[in-house]
Short mmCIF file of C-alpha atoms in Angstrom, two decimals:
data_model
loop_
_atom_site.label_atom_id
_atom_site.label_comp_id
_atom_site.label_asym_id
_atom_site.label_seq_id
_atom_site.Cartn_x
_atom_site.Cartn_y
_atom_site.Cartn_z
CA UNK A 1 -6.27 -33.71 187.49
CA UNK A 2 -9.26 -35.19 185.45
CA UNK A 3 -11.22 -37.69 187.71
CA UNK A 4 -13.37 -40.75 186.70
CA UNK A 5 -16.80 -41.21 187.78
CA UNK A 6 -15.50 -43.80 190.22
CA UNK A 7 -12.99 -41.25 191.90
CA UNK A 8 -15.40 -38.42 191.97
CA UNK A 9 -18.00 -40.30 194.05
CA UNK A 10 -15.49 -40.88 196.77
CA UNK A 11 -14.52 -37.20 196.68
CA UNK A 12 -17.82 -35.77 198.16
CA UNK A 13 -18.24 -34.98 201.82
CA UNK A 14 -20.12 -34.82 205.07
CA UNK A 15 -21.35 -31.78 206.93
CA UNK A 16 -22.95 -32.78 210.25
CA UNK A 17 -25.71 -30.49 211.71
CA UNK A 18 -23.19 -29.03 214.19
CA UNK A 19 -21.17 -27.45 211.25
CA UNK A 20 -22.34 -24.09 211.44
CA UNK A 21 -19.43 -21.65 211.32
CA UNK A 22 -21.05 -18.22 211.74
CA UNK A 23 -19.57 -16.88 214.95
CA UNK A 24 -17.19 -14.03 214.65
CA UNK A 25 -15.18 -15.55 217.76
CA UNK A 26 -14.64 -18.59 215.61
CA UNK A 27 -13.57 -16.74 212.41
CA UNK A 28 -10.19 -16.53 211.26
CA UNK A 29 -8.92 -14.51 208.30
CA UNK A 30 -6.88 -15.17 205.51
CA UNK A 31 -4.13 -12.49 205.35
CA UNK A 32 -2.21 -13.88 202.47
CA UNK A 33 -0.03 -12.36 199.78
CA UNK A 34 0.45 -14.62 196.97
CA UNK A 35 3.72 -14.86 195.05
CA UNK A 36 3.39 -15.08 191.26
CA UNK A 37 4.45 -18.55 191.12
CA UNK A 38 2.09 -19.83 193.86
CA UNK A 39 -1.13 -20.31 191.38
CA UNK A 40 0.49 -23.75 190.11
CA UNK A 41 -1.89 -25.53 192.24
CA UNK A 42 -5.92 -25.55 191.22
CA UNK A 43 -6.67 -24.67 194.88
CA UNK A 44 -5.40 -21.12 194.12
CA UNK A 45 -7.44 -20.08 191.25
CA UNK A 46 -9.67 -17.05 191.24
CA UNK A 47 -10.38 -16.24 194.80
CA UNK A 48 -11.20 -13.50 197.54
CA UNK A 49 -9.50 -13.94 200.69
CA UNK A 50 -10.96 -12.05 203.89
CA UNK A 51 -8.44 -9.74 206.02
CA UNK A 52 -9.36 -8.76 209.66
CA UNK A 53 -8.53 -5.47 210.87
CA UNK A 54 -9.30 -3.09 213.41
CA UNK A 55 -11.02 -0.68 211.24
CA UNK A 56 -14.83 -0.99 209.98
CA UNK A 57 -13.07 -1.61 206.58
CA UNK A 58 -12.13 -4.94 205.49
CA UNK A 59 -10.13 -5.47 202.33
CA UNK A 60 -9.75 -8.65 200.33
CA UNK A 61 -6.60 -9.31 197.73
CA UNK A 62 -8.15 -10.36 194.37
CA UNK A 63 -5.91 -12.98 193.03
CA UNK A 64 -5.82 -13.93 189.44
CA UNK A 65 -6.04 -17.43 188.04
CA UNK A 66 -2.37 -17.11 187.69
CA UNK A 67 -1.77 -16.32 191.21
CA UNK A 68 -0.81 -12.68 190.92
CA UNK A 69 -2.54 -9.95 193.14
CA UNK A 70 -4.59 -7.76 190.66
CA UNK A 71 -6.00 -5.30 193.25
CA UNK A 72 -8.00 -4.85 196.35
CA UNK A 73 -11.80 -5.36 196.58
CA UNK A 74 -13.66 -3.17 199.45
CA UNK A 75 -17.11 -3.60 200.15
CA UNK A 76 -18.94 -1.24 202.60
CA UNK A 77 -21.81 -2.91 204.41
CA UNK A 78 -22.97 -0.57 207.10
CA UNK A 79 -20.35 -0.50 210.12
CA UNK A 80 -18.72 -3.51 208.46
CA UNK A 81 -16.95 -4.44 205.29
CA UNK A 82 -16.91 -7.81 204.14
CA UNK A 83 -15.07 -9.56 201.35
CA UNK A 84 -17.17 -10.62 198.29
CA UNK A 85 -16.58 -14.23 199.37
CA UNK A 86 -15.27 -15.03 202.88
CA UNK A 87 -13.24 -17.78 204.14
CA UNK A 88 -14.85 -18.38 207.55
CA UNK A 89 -12.75 -20.90 209.85
CA UNK A 90 -13.06 -21.84 213.41
CA UNK A 91 -10.13 -21.42 216.07
CA UNK A 92 -9.20 -25.01 217.10
CA UNK A 93 -6.62 -23.47 219.69
CA UNK A 94 -7.18 -25.65 222.85
CA UNK A 95 -9.32 -28.15 221.51
CA UNK A 96 -8.54 -31.73 221.96
CA UNK A 97 -5.37 -33.48 220.58
CA UNK A 98 -6.29 -35.62 217.65
CA UNK A 99 -2.94 -37.87 216.62
CA UNK A 100 -2.13 -37.47 212.77
CA UNK A 101 -0.73 -40.42 210.72
CA UNK A 102 0.21 -40.44 207.15
CA UNK A 103 -0.38 -43.31 205.02
CA UNK A 104 2.77 -44.43 203.10
CA UNK A 105 2.84 -45.33 199.42
CA UNK A 106 1.14 -48.45 198.50
CA UNK A 107 4.28 -49.81 196.83
CA UNK A 108 6.72 -48.78 199.74
CA UNK A 109 7.41 -52.71 199.96
CA UNK A 110 7.72 -54.48 196.58
CA UNK A 111 6.60 -57.98 195.76
CA UNK A 112 10.05 -59.46 196.82
CA UNK A 113 9.31 -58.06 200.32
CA UNK A 114 12.11 -55.38 199.88
CA UNK A 115 12.00 -51.65 201.03
CA UNK A 116 11.90 -49.48 197.89
CA UNK A 117 14.14 -46.22 198.14
CA UNK A 118 14.80 -46.24 201.97
CA UNK A 119 16.88 -42.99 201.59
CA UNK A 120 14.05 -41.07 200.16
CA UNK A 121 11.58 -42.48 202.34
CA UNK A 122 13.80 -41.55 205.50
CA UNK A 123 14.03 -38.01 204.17
CA UNK A 124 10.47 -37.80 203.89
CA UNK A 125 9.55 -39.25 207.25
CA UNK A 126 12.18 -36.56 208.65
CA UNK A 127 9.99 -33.80 207.18
CA UNK A 128 6.74 -35.49 208.24
CA UNK A 129 8.39 -35.44 211.99
CA UNK A 130 9.26 -31.95 211.81
CA UNK A 131 5.91 -30.92 211.60
CA UNK A 132 4.38 -32.80 214.22
CA UNK A 133 2.93 -35.92 212.43
CA UNK A 134 2.45 -38.61 214.89
CA UNK A 135 3.14 -41.49 212.82
CA UNK A 136 2.63 -43.53 209.63
CA UNK A 137 0.26 -46.16 208.21
CA UNK A 138 1.53 -49.07 206.26
CA UNK A 139 -0.17 -52.04 204.70
CA UNK A 140 1.24 -55.55 205.26
CA UNK A 141 -0.02 -57.24 202.22
CA UNK A 142 -0.96 -60.79 202.34
CA UNK A 143 -0.14 -61.19 198.52
CA UNK A 144 3.49 -60.06 199.33
CA UNK A 145 4.22 -61.74 202.85
CA UNK A 146 2.49 -65.18 202.15
CA UNK A 147 2.99 -65.31 198.29
CA UNK A 148 4.29 -68.64 197.68
CA UNK A 149 3.27 -71.15 200.07
CA UNK A 150 0.98 -71.56 202.99
CA UNK A 151 2.52 -70.51 206.26
CA UNK A 152 5.62 -69.37 204.29
CA UNK A 153 5.87 -65.73 205.66
CA UNK A 154 8.54 -63.16 204.65
CA UNK A 155 8.47 -60.05 206.49
CA UNK A 156 12.04 -58.85 205.87
CA UNK A 157 10.99 -55.86 203.99
CA UNK A 158 8.70 -54.53 206.81
CA UNK A 159 11.14 -55.24 209.42
CA UNK A 160 13.70 -52.80 207.75
CA UNK A 161 10.69 -50.11 207.52
CA UNK A 162 9.55 -50.43 210.90
CA UNK A 163 13.39 -49.91 212.27
CA UNK A 164 13.25 -46.64 210.12
CA UNK A 165 10.20 -45.40 211.77
CA UNK A 166 11.45 -46.35 215.25
CA UNK A 167 14.79 -44.47 214.76
CA UNK A 168 12.67 -41.74 213.97
CA UNK A 169 10.66 -41.97 217.10
CA UNK A 170 7.35 -42.07 215.01
CA UNK A 171 4.62 -44.48 215.71
CA UNK A 172 3.05 -47.19 213.52
CA UNK A 173 -0.26 -48.02 212.50
CA UNK A 174 -0.24 -51.46 210.57
CA UNK A 175 -2.96 -52.87 208.20
CA UNK A 176 -3.54 -56.62 207.82
CA UNK A 177 -4.22 -56.39 204.19
CA UNK A 178 -6.06 -59.37 202.95
CA UNK A 179 -7.03 -57.96 199.82
CA UNK A 180 -6.06 -57.14 196.33
CA UNK A 181 -4.28 -54.07 195.48
CA UNK A 182 -4.96 -52.69 192.04
CA UNK A 183 -8.09 -51.39 190.06
CA UNK A 184 -9.45 -49.01 192.70
CA UNK A 185 -9.13 -45.28 193.24
CA UNK A 186 -5.40 -44.60 193.85
CA UNK A 187 -4.11 -47.92 193.42
CA UNK A 188 -0.65 -47.26 191.32
CA UNK A 189 0.59 -50.94 191.90
CA UNK A 190 -0.52 -54.34 191.61
CA UNK A 191 -0.54 -56.77 194.45
CA UNK A 192 -2.91 -59.94 193.89
CA UNK A 193 -3.91 -62.44 196.58
CA UNK A 194 -0.94 -65.01 197.14
CA UNK A 195 -0.01 -67.10 194.49
CA UNK A 196 -0.91 -70.18 196.29
CA UNK A 197 -4.41 -68.82 196.80
CA UNK A 198 -5.05 -68.06 193.31
CA UNK A 199 -3.98 -71.56 192.18
CA UNK A 200 -6.76 -72.78 194.63
CA UNK A 201 -9.21 -70.11 193.01
CA UNK A 202 -8.59 -71.59 189.38
CA UNK A 203 -9.91 -75.04 190.37
CA UNK A 204 -12.65 -73.67 192.88
CA UNK A 205 -13.82 -70.14 191.93
CA UNK A 206 -16.43 -70.37 194.55
CA UNK A 207 -13.60 -69.18 196.87
CA UNK A 208 -14.54 -65.54 195.72
CA UNK A 209 -17.51 -63.32 195.77
CA UNK A 210 -19.81 -63.81 193.22
CA UNK A 211 -22.61 -61.96 191.46
CA UNK A 212 -25.76 -63.09 190.03
CA UNK A 213 -24.58 -63.72 186.76
CA UNK A 214 -21.63 -65.70 187.96
CA UNK A 215 -19.22 -63.18 187.54
CA UNK A 216 -16.27 -63.97 190.14
CA UNK A 217 -14.41 -61.08 192.08
CA UNK A 218 -10.76 -61.86 193.09
CA UNK A 219 -10.26 -58.81 195.25
CA UNK A 220 -10.49 -60.95 198.39
CA UNK A 221 -12.15 -64.09 199.58
CA UNK A 222 -15.76 -64.72 200.00
CA UNK A 223 -17.06 -64.64 203.65
CA UNK A 224 -18.73 -68.31 202.94
CA UNK A 225 -15.28 -70.03 203.37
CA UNK A 226 -14.78 -68.36 206.63
CA UNK A 227 -15.13 -72.01 208.26
CA UNK A 228 -14.76 -74.00 205.19
CA UNK A 229 -11.39 -76.04 205.05
CA UNK A 230 -10.60 -75.24 201.29
CA UNK A 231 -7.38 -73.49 201.67
CA UNK A 232 -4.88 -76.27 201.97
CA UNK A 233 -6.64 -77.71 204.99
CA UNK A 234 -7.32 -74.54 206.56
CA UNK A 235 -10.75 -72.17 206.79
CA UNK A 236 -10.73 -68.79 205.84
CA UNK A 237 -10.51 -67.37 209.24
CA UNK A 238 -7.82 -69.61 210.38
CA UNK A 239 -5.60 -68.40 207.46
CA UNK A 240 -6.05 -64.89 208.77
CA UNK A 241 -5.29 -65.84 212.45
CA UNK A 242 -1.95 -67.51 211.24
CA UNK A 243 -0.81 -64.41 209.35
CA UNK A 244 -1.52 -62.09 212.37
CA UNK A 245 -0.03 -64.41 214.94
CA UNK A 246 3.04 -64.65 212.60
CA UNK A 247 2.96 -60.79 212.45
CA UNK A 248 2.70 -60.32 216.38
CA UNK A 249 5.66 -63.04 216.91
CA UNK A 250 7.94 -61.46 214.28
CA UNK A 251 7.77 -57.84 215.58
CA UNK A 252 7.47 -58.43 219.32
CA UNK A 253 10.05 -55.95 219.98
CA UNK A 254 8.20 -53.11 218.30
CA UNK A 255 4.96 -54.24 220.38
CA UNK A 256 7.00 -54.13 223.46
CA UNK A 257 8.47 -50.71 222.82
CA UNK A 258 5.07 -49.19 221.96
CA UNK A 259 5.96 -48.29 218.42
CA UNK A 260 2.77 -50.31 217.05
CA UNK A 261 0.07 -48.17 218.23
CA UNK A 262 -2.89 -49.86 216.30
CA UNK A 263 -3.38 -52.74 214.26
CA UNK A 264 -6.22 -52.40 211.60
CA UNK A 265 -7.70 -55.47 210.38
CA UNK A 266 -8.70 -55.59 206.81
CA UNK A 267 -12.16 -57.35 206.59
CA UNK A 268 -13.02 -57.16 202.82
CA UNK A 269 -12.36 -55.20 199.39
CA UNK A 270 -10.04 -52.25 199.88
CA UNK A 271 -9.72 -53.47 203.43
CA UNK A 272 -13.00 -52.26 204.26
CA UNK A 273 -16.03 -54.28 205.94
CA UNK A 274 -18.23 -54.51 203.15
CA UNK A 275 -19.12 -56.68 199.98
CA UNK A 276 -17.54 -55.84 196.67
CA UNK A 277 -20.76 -54.71 195.49
CA UNK A 278 -19.55 -51.84 193.07
CA UNK A 279 -16.41 -53.25 191.05
CA UNK A 280 -15.08 -51.04 188.45
CA UNK A 281 -13.58 -53.84 186.71
CA UNK A 282 -17.06 -55.36 186.21
CA UNK A 283 -18.42 -52.13 184.57
CA UNK A 284 -19.89 -50.53 187.63
CA UNK A 285 -19.93 -46.57 187.44
CA UNK A 286 -21.00 -43.93 189.61
CA UNK A 287 -23.76 -43.78 191.02
CA UNK A 288 -24.92 -47.20 190.17
CA UNK A 289 -26.64 -49.12 192.94
CA UNK A 290 -24.19 -51.98 192.63
CA UNK A 291 -25.29 -55.50 192.87
CA UNK A 292 -25.64 -58.19 195.69
CA UNK A 293 -22.49 -60.48 196.06
CA UNK A 294 -23.65 -63.82 197.64
CA UNK A 295 -23.92 -66.20 194.61
CA UNK A 296 -20.73 -68.54 195.33
CA UNK A 297 -22.01 -71.72 196.60
CA UNK A 298 -20.99 -71.50 200.14
CA UNK A 299 -23.11 -68.31 200.75
CA UNK A 300 -25.98 -69.85 198.91
CA UNK A 301 -25.74 -72.82 201.02
CA UNK A 302 -25.64 -70.43 203.91
CA UNK A 303 -28.63 -68.70 202.74
CA UNK A 304 -30.60 -72.05 202.05
CA UNK A 305 -30.05 -73.26 205.75
CA UNK A 306 -31.30 -69.64 207.05
CA UNK A 307 -34.42 -69.74 204.64
CA UNK A 308 -35.24 -73.19 205.80
CA UNK A 309 -34.82 -72.47 209.53
CA UNK A 310 -37.21 -69.68 208.93
CA UNK A 311 -39.88 -72.08 207.48
CA UNK A 312 -39.57 -70.65 204.02
CA UNK A 313 -37.37 -72.68 201.88
CA UNK A 314 -38.43 -70.99 198.48
CA UNK A 315 -36.53 -67.87 200.06
CA UNK A 316 -33.38 -69.44 199.43
CA UNK A 317 -32.56 -67.16 196.37
CA UNK A 318 -31.28 -63.66 195.61
CA UNK A 319 -33.84 -60.95 194.56
CA UNK A 320 -34.38 -61.11 190.84
CA UNK A 321 -35.51 -57.44 190.12
CA UNK A 322 -32.68 -55.86 191.77
CA UNK A 323 -31.32 -54.25 188.74
CA UNK A 324 -27.76 -54.39 187.66
CA UNK A 325 -24.53 -52.44 188.73
CA UNK A 326 -25.47 -49.10 186.98
CA UNK A 327 -29.10 -49.21 187.47
CA UNK A 328 -30.82 -46.58 189.63
CA UNK A 329 -33.15 -47.39 192.37
CA UNK A 330 -36.45 -46.24 190.69
CA UNK A 331 -35.67 -48.43 187.74
CA UNK A 332 -35.83 -51.56 189.90
CA UNK A 333 -38.76 -53.83 191.62
CA UNK A 334 -36.81 -54.26 194.43
CA UNK A 335 -35.06 -50.85 195.54
CA UNK A 336 -37.83 -48.39 194.12
CA UNK A 337 -40.03 -46.52 196.87
CA UNK A 338 -42.59 -49.14 198.12
CA UNK A 339 -40.43 -51.88 196.42
CA UNK A 340 -39.58 -55.57 197.59
CA UNK A 341 -36.68 -54.63 199.85
CA UNK A 342 -39.54 -53.79 202.18
CA UNK A 343 -41.79 -56.96 201.62
CA UNK A 344 -41.32 -60.14 204.07
CA UNK A 345 -38.86 -61.70 201.53
CA UNK A 346 -36.80 -58.55 201.14
CA UNK A 347 -36.53 -57.94 204.97
CA UNK A 348 -35.65 -61.55 205.51
CA UNK A 349 -32.92 -61.65 202.64
CA UNK A 350 -31.42 -58.13 203.81
CA UNK A 351 -31.25 -59.14 207.33
CA UNK A 352 -29.23 -62.60 206.40
CA UNK A 353 -27.08 -60.52 203.86
CA UNK A 354 -25.93 -57.96 206.61
CA UNK A 355 -25.79 -60.63 209.25
CA UNK A 356 -23.25 -62.40 207.38
CA UNK A 357 -21.10 -59.28 207.05
CA UNK A 358 -21.55 -58.84 210.84
CA UNK A 359 -20.59 -62.35 211.41
CA UNK A 360 -17.32 -62.16 209.37
CA UNK A 361 -16.30 -58.86 211.29
CA UNK A 362 -17.24 -60.94 214.60
CA UNK A 363 -15.19 -64.00 213.87
CA UNK A 364 -11.88 -62.19 212.42
CA UNK A 365 -11.96 -59.33 215.05
CA UNK A 366 -12.02 -61.97 217.87
CA UNK A 367 -9.02 -63.60 216.48
CA UNK A 368 -7.24 -60.54 216.04
CA UNK A 369 -7.82 -59.67 219.61
CA UNK A 370 -6.09 -63.20 220.48
CA UNK A 371 -3.14 -62.26 218.27
CA UNK A 372 -2.66 -58.82 219.47
CA UNK A 373 -3.96 -59.00 223.16
CA UNK A 374 -3.13 -55.68 224.54
CA UNK A 375 -2.76 -53.60 221.55
CA UNK A 376 -5.66 -51.58 219.91
CA UNK A 377 -7.20 -53.25 217.13
CA UNK A 378 -9.44 -51.32 214.25
CA UNK A 379 -11.62 -52.05 211.28
CA UNK A 380 -12.53 -49.85 208.45
CA UNK A 381 -16.07 -48.79 207.03
CA UNK A 382 -16.60 -47.50 203.62
CA UNK A 383 -18.81 -44.44 203.01
CA UNK A 384 -21.40 -45.51 200.82
CA UNK A 385 -23.07 -42.26 200.35
CA UNK A 386 -25.01 -42.29 197.20
CA UNK A 387 -28.75 -43.01 197.06
CA UNK A 388 -28.69 -41.94 200.94
CA UNK A 389 -31.49 -39.38 200.20
CA UNK A 390 -33.75 -42.20 198.91
CA UNK A 391 -35.91 -44.65 201.02
CA UNK A 392 -34.32 -47.90 200.25
CA UNK A 393 -30.58 -46.67 200.50
CA UNK A 394 -29.78 -49.06 197.66
CA UNK A 395 -26.13 -48.90 197.36
CA UNK A 396 -25.64 -49.42 200.96
CA UNK A 397 -28.05 -52.33 200.90
CA UNK A 398 -25.96 -54.22 198.06
CA UNK A 399 -22.66 -53.26 200.05
CA UNK A 400 -24.25 -55.20 203.16
CA UNK A 401 -25.10 -52.26 205.26
CA UNK A 402 -28.85 -52.50 206.13
CA UNK A 403 -29.68 -48.99 206.40
CA UNK A 404 -32.93 -47.84 204.81
CA UNK A 405 -34.73 -44.80 205.86
CA UNK A 406 -36.60 -46.84 208.54
CA UNK A 407 -33.60 -48.71 210.31
CA UNK A 408 -30.14 -48.11 211.82
CA UNK A 409 -27.97 -50.28 209.96
CA UNK A 410 -24.88 -49.09 211.64
CA UNK A 411 -25.92 -49.67 215.44
CA UNK A 412 -25.51 -53.48 215.00
CA UNK A 413 -21.96 -53.03 213.24
CA UNK A 414 -20.93 -50.54 216.27
CA UNK A 415 -22.19 -53.07 218.76
CA UNK A 416 -20.02 -55.96 217.30
CA UNK A 417 -16.85 -53.46 217.11
CA UNK A 418 -17.65 -52.65 220.76
CA UNK A 419 -17.78 -56.67 221.61
CA UNK A 420 -14.14 -56.76 220.60
CA UNK A 421 -13.10 -53.13 222.01
CA UNK A 422 -12.34 -52.46 218.19
CA UNK A 423 -11.89 -48.66 216.95
CA UNK A 424 -14.12 -47.84 213.91
CA UNK A 425 -12.19 -46.05 211.21
CA UNK A 426 -14.62 -44.22 208.52
CA UNK A 427 -13.56 -42.74 205.27
CA UNK A 428 -14.57 -39.54 203.24
CA UNK A 429 -14.74 -37.09 206.04
CA UNK A 430 -13.68 -34.46 203.80
CA UNK A 431 -16.48 -34.64 201.37
CA UNK A 432 -19.33 -32.01 201.16
CA UNK A 433 -22.86 -32.79 200.23
CA UNK A 434 -23.26 -29.43 198.16
CA UNK A 435 -20.42 -30.56 195.96
CA UNK A 436 -22.25 -33.72 195.25
CA UNK A 437 -25.51 -32.05 194.60
CA UNK A 438 -23.60 -30.01 192.04
CA UNK A 439 -21.83 -32.61 190.10
CA UNK A 440 -24.30 -35.55 190.55
CA UNK A 441 -27.86 -34.31 191.29
CA UNK A 442 -29.16 -37.62 190.29
CA UNK A 443 -27.21 -39.80 192.98
CA UNK A 444 -29.30 -38.48 195.86
CA UNK A 445 -26.24 -38.43 197.81
CA UNK A 446 -25.71 -37.34 201.25
CA UNK A 447 -22.30 -37.93 202.36
CA UNK A 448 -22.39 -35.53 205.58
CA UNK A 449 -25.58 -37.14 206.68
CA UNK A 450 -24.07 -40.36 206.43
CA UNK A 451 -20.65 -39.50 208.21
CA UNK A 452 -23.00 -37.75 211.00
CA UNK A 453 -24.96 -41.08 211.32
CA UNK A 454 -21.87 -43.48 211.47
CA UNK A 455 -19.97 -41.29 213.68
CA UNK A 456 -23.10 -41.19 216.14
CA UNK A 457 -23.32 -44.85 215.99
CA UNK A 458 -20.04 -45.31 217.21
CA UNK A 459 -19.93 -42.96 219.59
CA UNK A 460 -23.25 -44.01 221.13
CA UNK A 461 -21.78 -47.42 221.46
CA UNK A 462 -18.89 -46.12 223.15
CA UNK A 463 -16.22 -46.88 220.87
CA UNK A 464 -13.19 -44.83 219.57
CA UNK A 465 -13.80 -43.41 216.00
CA UNK A 466 -11.04 -42.56 213.62
CA UNK A 467 -11.11 -41.50 210.08
CA UNK A 468 -9.28 -40.69 206.68
CA UNK A 469 -9.82 -38.87 203.65
CA UNK A 470 -11.33 -40.75 200.84
CA UNK A 471 -9.14 -38.94 198.17
CA UNK A 472 -5.83 -36.71 198.08
CA UNK A 473 -6.93 -33.77 199.64
CA UNK A 474 -4.52 -30.53 199.81
CA UNK A 475 -6.92 -27.36 199.74
CA UNK A 476 -7.93 -25.68 202.97
CA UNK A 477 -11.73 -26.45 202.29
CA UNK A 478 -11.03 -30.12 202.33
CA UNK A 479 -8.93 -29.73 205.73
CA UNK A 480 -11.63 -27.52 207.01
CA UNK A 481 -14.23 -30.04 206.48
CA UNK A 482 -12.06 -32.78 208.25
CA UNK A 483 -11.70 -30.59 211.15
CA UNK A 484 -15.54 -30.19 211.46
CA UNK A 485 -16.14 -33.78 211.70
CA UNK A 486 -13.08 -34.35 213.78
CA UNK A 487 -14.06 -31.91 216.61
CA UNK A 488 -17.80 -31.28 216.00
CA UNK A 489 -18.87 -27.94 217.32
CA UNK A 490 -20.73 -27.48 220.53
CA UNK A 491 -20.90 -31.12 221.39
CA UNK A 492 -22.14 -31.22 224.84
CA UNK A 493 -20.11 -34.42 225.42
CA UNK A 494 -16.85 -33.03 223.91
CA UNK A 495 -16.54 -36.14 221.41
CA UNK A 496 -13.88 -36.03 218.75
CA UNK A 497 -12.07 -38.35 216.43
CA UNK A 498 -9.42 -40.82 218.04
CA UNK A 499 -7.10 -40.09 215.43
CA UNK A 500 -6.69 -39.19 211.62
CA UNK A 501 -4.95 -40.77 208.96
CA UNK A 502 -3.99 -38.54 205.94
CA UNK A 503 -4.15 -40.32 202.47
CA UNK A 504 -1.41 -40.24 201.32
CA UNK A 505 2.46 -39.54 201.22
CA UNK A 506 3.17 -38.59 197.74
CA UNK A 507 5.43 -36.13 195.50
CA UNK A 508 2.20 -33.63 195.50
CA UNK A 509 1.81 -33.58 199.12
CA UNK A 510 5.54 -32.49 199.42
CA UNK A 511 5.33 -29.51 196.97
CA UNK A 512 5.94 -26.47 199.17
CA UNK A 513 2.48 -24.92 199.20
CA UNK A 514 0.60 -28.25 199.68
CA UNK A 515 2.99 -28.89 202.50
CA UNK A 516 2.56 -25.58 204.06
CA UNK A 517 -1.22 -25.94 204.12
CA UNK A 518 -0.86 -29.71 205.61
CA UNK A 519 1.10 -28.36 208.35
CA UNK A 520 -1.26 -25.95 209.43
CA UNK A 521 -4.04 -28.52 209.20
CA UNK A 522 -1.66 -30.88 211.41
CA UNK A 523 -1.46 -27.87 213.92
CA UNK A 524 -5.16 -27.29 214.10
CA UNK A 525 -6.01 -31.00 214.57
CA UNK A 526 -3.31 -31.03 217.55
CA UNK A 527 -5.24 -28.07 218.98
CA UNK A 528 -2.35 -25.57 218.77
CA UNK A 529 -2.63 -22.23 217.36
CA UNK A 530 -2.08 -22.05 213.64
CA UNK A 531 -1.89 -18.34 212.20
CA UNK A 532 -2.55 -18.07 208.44
CA UNK A 533 0.03 -18.52 205.97
CA UNK A 534 1.82 -15.27 205.38
CA UNK A 535 3.90 -15.10 202.16
CA UNK A 536 5.57 -11.97 200.95
CA UNK A 537 5.41 -11.97 197.42
CA UNK A 538 8.64 -9.86 196.83
CA UNK A 539 10.33 -12.39 198.61
CA UNK A 540 8.96 -15.20 196.93
CA UNK A 541 8.85 -13.78 193.54
CA UNK A 542 11.66 -15.69 191.95
CA UNK A 543 11.06 -19.08 194.00
CA UNK A 544 9.32 -21.84 192.56
CA UNK A 545 6.14 -22.71 194.64
CA UNK A 546 6.53 -26.42 193.86
CA UNK A 547 9.92 -26.62 195.25
CA UNK A 548 10.28 -29.77 197.49
CA UNK A 549 10.47 -28.65 201.20
CA UNK A 550 13.29 -31.34 201.30
#
């Protein structure tokens, strides 16, 4: 599948310093016979797979792009023969158990709050259960449940879904999704904010995040109205709390039975705690630095008060030299090396901008704890890894993460999560820095370094850390990267992810060869022995490799 530049940025991933996989005791080998029909997936193009044996000779089957075995390649290197290209893997047998959840399709509940194709879904969930998946994640969309009138909630479709999940003895992670669906990577449905909210926005567009040019972003509500009674007499945080409280009452039996293992609270666009600084609908393309999103009248008033309190009222403005969505740092006076981001004014503005982000998380998570007392809550951070190898970290700054090279911008966020006993969910654990450097060398990205920083900030704060992949992942290389991050090698404290959520249930995942790799990944995440795939080419010769396991 051809990826847009927006999709590609999200598909590059982290390699923490501990990810050295050279030990022979941690090397598994691929002993894979490939059927002629097995090459339908791009992951199985021309490759060489290492085979372990007791002899000093090692052979590797050479597989053509069509997936047929065309011969053996043997190389003699002294006492040991090694394949031209090795697949090296750690043996995760006996490592800590990391629960695996699978995200359900975005449109599993339609705009009428009806469960879509329940029989098909039930069959798919049975297959997931059969390979040891612990549970599923589902978005509870604000735009569906409270669509037509304030506090007029319709949970009917979700109730049917939850009953199916309970009947199959699976767990549930539920996302309180206070954002719009559509226009982002992987969005295959459109779910706007509630109709009554958009009607308010037509008369008062300042309820939305706004850039310097005055362009509004209707993905979610600005944090400037968290405490402003502009939503039919309610503030933003009151609306979120009422929604969460309604959910808690409606699904009390599922809480009591322990079916609901975690509630993830949406805190911004895509459900992530960040400003909508890089919206594709406004023309942003990877690796643009994005733009500050604080120009609605409520946030500007907040900035004015902060500037006056500092004694510099003329600082009540956003930077006028920060470029535009697709600028590069060195093209701007604000983000370039030695630029204004590190001036007295720049530090004031960035402190304020990031403080608003932390305050929003603080307000909403405190109310989430009231609504869901006794249940684990979580929130998600996005992986803004481009321009990470520059001094200013411009893309992170516009997203609200005050993380230039001389400051740890994630420690204050982790401390806020700790205050509310919330787990931190971080994205993009399947991405590799080397891939990014090959495809976008100009982006100065380091997803592996970013993941390492964020995970350690959370672990240092002693809070649970969960994760998910940024884009669909079906290949072993991606799964191995996730495993490296989930269970860091030689960590003296034995730290590991508290859970992993796979993005997402789809017909592609259910294709036979993809599902076999996924099952193997689940076993490794659970710390179980996972022998390599053994596929006999004669037995499978006439079998369609894309056959659904159902």
